[in-house]
Short mmCIF file of C-alpha atoms in Angstrom, two decimals:
data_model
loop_
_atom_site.label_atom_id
_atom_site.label_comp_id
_atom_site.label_asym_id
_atom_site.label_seq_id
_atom_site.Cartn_x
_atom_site.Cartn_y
_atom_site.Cartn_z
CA UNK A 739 -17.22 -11.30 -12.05
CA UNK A 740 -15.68 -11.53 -8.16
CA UNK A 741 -14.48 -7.98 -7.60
CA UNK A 742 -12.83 -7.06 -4.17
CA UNK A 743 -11.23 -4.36 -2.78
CA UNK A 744 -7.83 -3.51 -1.14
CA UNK A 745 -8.16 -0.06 0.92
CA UNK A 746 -5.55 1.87 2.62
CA UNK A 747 -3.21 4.71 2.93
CA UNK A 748 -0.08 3.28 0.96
CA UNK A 749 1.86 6.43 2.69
CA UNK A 750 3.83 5.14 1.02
CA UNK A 751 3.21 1.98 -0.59
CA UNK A 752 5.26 -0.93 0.43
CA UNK A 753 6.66 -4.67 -0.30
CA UNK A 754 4.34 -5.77 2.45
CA UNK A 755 1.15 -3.86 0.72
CA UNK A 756 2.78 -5.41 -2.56
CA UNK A 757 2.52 -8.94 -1.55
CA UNK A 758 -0.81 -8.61 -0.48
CA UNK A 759 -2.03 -6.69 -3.94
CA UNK A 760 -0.18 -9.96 -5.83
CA UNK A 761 -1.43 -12.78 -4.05
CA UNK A 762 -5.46 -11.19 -4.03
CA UNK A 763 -5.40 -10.13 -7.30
CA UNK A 764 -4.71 -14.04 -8.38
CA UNK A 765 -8.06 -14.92 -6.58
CA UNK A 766 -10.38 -12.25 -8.17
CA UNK A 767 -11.11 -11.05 -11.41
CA UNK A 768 -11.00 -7.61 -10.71
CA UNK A 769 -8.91 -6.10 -7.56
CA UNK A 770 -9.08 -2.41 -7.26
CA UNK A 771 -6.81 -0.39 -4.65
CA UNK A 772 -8.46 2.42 -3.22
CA UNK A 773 -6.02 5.11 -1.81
CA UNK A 774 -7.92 6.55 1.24
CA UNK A 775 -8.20 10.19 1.42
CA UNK A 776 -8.24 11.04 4.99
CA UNK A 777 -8.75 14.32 5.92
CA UNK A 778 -7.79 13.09 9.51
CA UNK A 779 -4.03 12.44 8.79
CA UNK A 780 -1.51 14.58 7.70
CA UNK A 781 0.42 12.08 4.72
CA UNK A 782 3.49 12.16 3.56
CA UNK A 783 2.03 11.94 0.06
CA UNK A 784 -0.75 13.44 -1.83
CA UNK A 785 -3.72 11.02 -2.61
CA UNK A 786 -2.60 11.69 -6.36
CA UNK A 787 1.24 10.88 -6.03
CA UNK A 788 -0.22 7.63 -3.90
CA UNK A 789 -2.23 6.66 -6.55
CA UNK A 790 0.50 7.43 -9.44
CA UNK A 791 3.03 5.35 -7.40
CA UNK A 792 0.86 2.41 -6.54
CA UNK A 793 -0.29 2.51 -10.78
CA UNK A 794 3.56 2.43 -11.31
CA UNK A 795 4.51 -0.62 -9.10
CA UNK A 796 1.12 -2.56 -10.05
CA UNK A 797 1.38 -1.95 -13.69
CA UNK A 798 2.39 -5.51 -13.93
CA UNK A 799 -0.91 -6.72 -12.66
CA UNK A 800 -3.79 -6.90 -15.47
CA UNK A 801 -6.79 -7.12 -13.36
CA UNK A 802 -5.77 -4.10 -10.88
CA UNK A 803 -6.76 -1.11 -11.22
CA UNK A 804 -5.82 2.07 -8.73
CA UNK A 805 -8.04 4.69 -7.54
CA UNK A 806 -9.27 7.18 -4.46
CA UNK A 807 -12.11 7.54 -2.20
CA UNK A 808 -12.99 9.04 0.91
CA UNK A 809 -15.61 8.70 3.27
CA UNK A 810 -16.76 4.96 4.68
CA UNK A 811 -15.72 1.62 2.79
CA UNK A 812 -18.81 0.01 2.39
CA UNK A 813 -19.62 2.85 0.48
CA UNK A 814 -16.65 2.86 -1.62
CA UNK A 815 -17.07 -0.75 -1.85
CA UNK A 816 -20.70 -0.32 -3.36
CA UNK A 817 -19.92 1.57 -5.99
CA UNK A 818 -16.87 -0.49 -7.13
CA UNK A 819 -19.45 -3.38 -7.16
CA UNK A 820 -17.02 -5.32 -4.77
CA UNK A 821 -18.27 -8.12 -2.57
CA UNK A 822 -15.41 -8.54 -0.85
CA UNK A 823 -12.68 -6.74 1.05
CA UNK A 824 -9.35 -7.43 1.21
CA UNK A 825 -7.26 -6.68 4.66
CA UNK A 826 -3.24 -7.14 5.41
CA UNK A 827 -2.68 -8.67 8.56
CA UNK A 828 1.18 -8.49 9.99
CA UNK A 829 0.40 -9.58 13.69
CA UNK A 830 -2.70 -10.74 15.99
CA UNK A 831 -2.80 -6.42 16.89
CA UNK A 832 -3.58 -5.78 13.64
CA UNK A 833 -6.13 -8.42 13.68
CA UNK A 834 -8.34 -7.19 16.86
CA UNK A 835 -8.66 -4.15 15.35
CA UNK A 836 -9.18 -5.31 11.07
CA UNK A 837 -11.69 -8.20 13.13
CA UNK A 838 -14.23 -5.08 14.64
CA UNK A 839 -14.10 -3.13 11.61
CA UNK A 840 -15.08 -6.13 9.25
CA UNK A 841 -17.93 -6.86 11.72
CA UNK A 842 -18.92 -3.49 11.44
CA UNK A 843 -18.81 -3.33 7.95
CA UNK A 844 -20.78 -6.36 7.25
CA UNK A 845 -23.90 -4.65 9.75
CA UNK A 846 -24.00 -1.86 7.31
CA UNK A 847 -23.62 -3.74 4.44
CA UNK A 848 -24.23 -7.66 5.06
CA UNK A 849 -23.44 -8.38 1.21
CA UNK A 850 -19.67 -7.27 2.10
CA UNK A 851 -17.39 -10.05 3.08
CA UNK A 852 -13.97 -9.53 4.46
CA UNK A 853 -10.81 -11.87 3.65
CA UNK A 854 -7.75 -11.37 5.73
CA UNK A 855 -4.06 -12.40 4.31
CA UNK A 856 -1.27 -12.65 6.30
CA UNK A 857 1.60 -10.92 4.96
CA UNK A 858 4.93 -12.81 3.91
CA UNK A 859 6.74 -12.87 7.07
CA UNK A 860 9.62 -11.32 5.41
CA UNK A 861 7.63 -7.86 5.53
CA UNK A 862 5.58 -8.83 8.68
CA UNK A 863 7.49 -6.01 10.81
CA UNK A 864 7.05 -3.49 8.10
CA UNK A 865 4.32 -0.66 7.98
CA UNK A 866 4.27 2.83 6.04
CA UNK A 867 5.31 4.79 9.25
CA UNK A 868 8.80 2.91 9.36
CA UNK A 869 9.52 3.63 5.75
CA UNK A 870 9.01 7.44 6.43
CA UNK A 871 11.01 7.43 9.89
CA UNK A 872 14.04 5.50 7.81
CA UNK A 873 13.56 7.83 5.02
CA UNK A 874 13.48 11.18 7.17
CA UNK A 875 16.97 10.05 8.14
CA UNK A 876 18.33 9.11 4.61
CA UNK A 877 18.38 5.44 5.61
CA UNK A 878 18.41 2.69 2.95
CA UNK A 879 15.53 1.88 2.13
CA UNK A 880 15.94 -1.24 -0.54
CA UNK A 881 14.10 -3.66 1.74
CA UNK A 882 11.30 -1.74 2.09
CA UNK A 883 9.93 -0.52 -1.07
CA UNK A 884 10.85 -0.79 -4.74
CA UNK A 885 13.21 1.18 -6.35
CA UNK A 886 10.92 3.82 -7.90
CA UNK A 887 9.11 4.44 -4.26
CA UNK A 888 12.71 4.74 -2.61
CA UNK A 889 13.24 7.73 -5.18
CA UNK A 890 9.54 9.36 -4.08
CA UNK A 891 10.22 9.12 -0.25
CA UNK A 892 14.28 10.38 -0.29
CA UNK A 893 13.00 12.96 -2.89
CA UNK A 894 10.09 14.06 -0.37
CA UNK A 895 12.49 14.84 2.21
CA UNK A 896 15.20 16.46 0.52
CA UNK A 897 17.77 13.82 0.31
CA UNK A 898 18.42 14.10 -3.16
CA UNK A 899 22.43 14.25 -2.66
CA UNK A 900 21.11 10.41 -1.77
CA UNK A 901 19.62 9.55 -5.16
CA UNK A 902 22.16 11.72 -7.38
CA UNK A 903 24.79 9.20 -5.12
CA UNK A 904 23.19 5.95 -6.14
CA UNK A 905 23.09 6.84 -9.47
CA UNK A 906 26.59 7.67 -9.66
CA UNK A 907 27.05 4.15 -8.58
CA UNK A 908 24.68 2.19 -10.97
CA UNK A 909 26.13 3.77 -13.69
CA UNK A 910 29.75 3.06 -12.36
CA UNK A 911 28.82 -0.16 -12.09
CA UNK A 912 27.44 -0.44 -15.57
CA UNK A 913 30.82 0.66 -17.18
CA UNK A 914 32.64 -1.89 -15.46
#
């Protein structure tokens, strides 16, 4: 059974993070997300409301599963019994930097292979950090993240006049 793994923050999950999970999941039997718990960063999101979310919007996929971990990948990867890892890459900056870490990873762990996917160039501008700026502000976020995930991030700064708003409208638009 080829197991791999997709790491990251997923502060909050988005369509760019989605396309990846979709496409790798159809080339391995088993894909599991791990939700990194970084006691370095101050997130938007708890590692469990991360990991409900991305369950939510990946429910779809049979041979994902979500889950945490902390400390170092090859680790993480070890005890998932994943031999390979799967990395995002949006432009050739993200690539320097996912290129050293993969080397590093396979010197601590040679039986660890790395497989980068560039994202659909539709999200290739799009990270986690510009979802939370656009959020903070009450700015549509449609593009960015699905519906459910919109909800989280407007909710998690207080904008619910926002959602209670769009609602109003859905449901007008349902009676017409």
């Amino acid at each position: 059974m080829r197991t791999a793994v997709y790491p990251g923050s997923f502060d909050p999950v988005t369509f760019g993070h989605l396309d990846i999970i979709e496409r790798s999941s159809k080339m391995v039997d088993r894909l599991i997300v791990g939700v990194l718990d970084n006691g370095l960063k101050n997130p938007l999101f708890s590692v469990e409301e991360r990991v409900t979310m991305l369950e939510e919007v990946t429910s779809h996929l049979p041979n994902v599963t979500v889950t945490s971990f902390h400390g170092l990948l090859v680790d993480f990867a070890r005890q998932c019994g994943a031999g390979l890892v799967v990395r995002g890459l949006r432009a050739i900056t993200d690539f320097e930097y996912e290129l050293q870490m993969s080397q590093t990873n396979r010197i601590m762990c040679p039986q660890l292979d790395t497989i980068f996917l560039t994202t659909d160039l539709r999200y290739a501008y799009l990270s986690s950090h510009t979802v939370r700026e656009v959020g903070r502000f009450g700015g549509d976020l449609s593009a960015f993240v699905p519906p459910v995930i919109v909800e989280q991030v407007l909710k998690k700064f207080g904008h619910t006049d926002l959602i209670e708003g769009k609602q109003e409208l859905e449901d007008k638009d349902e009676q017409d």
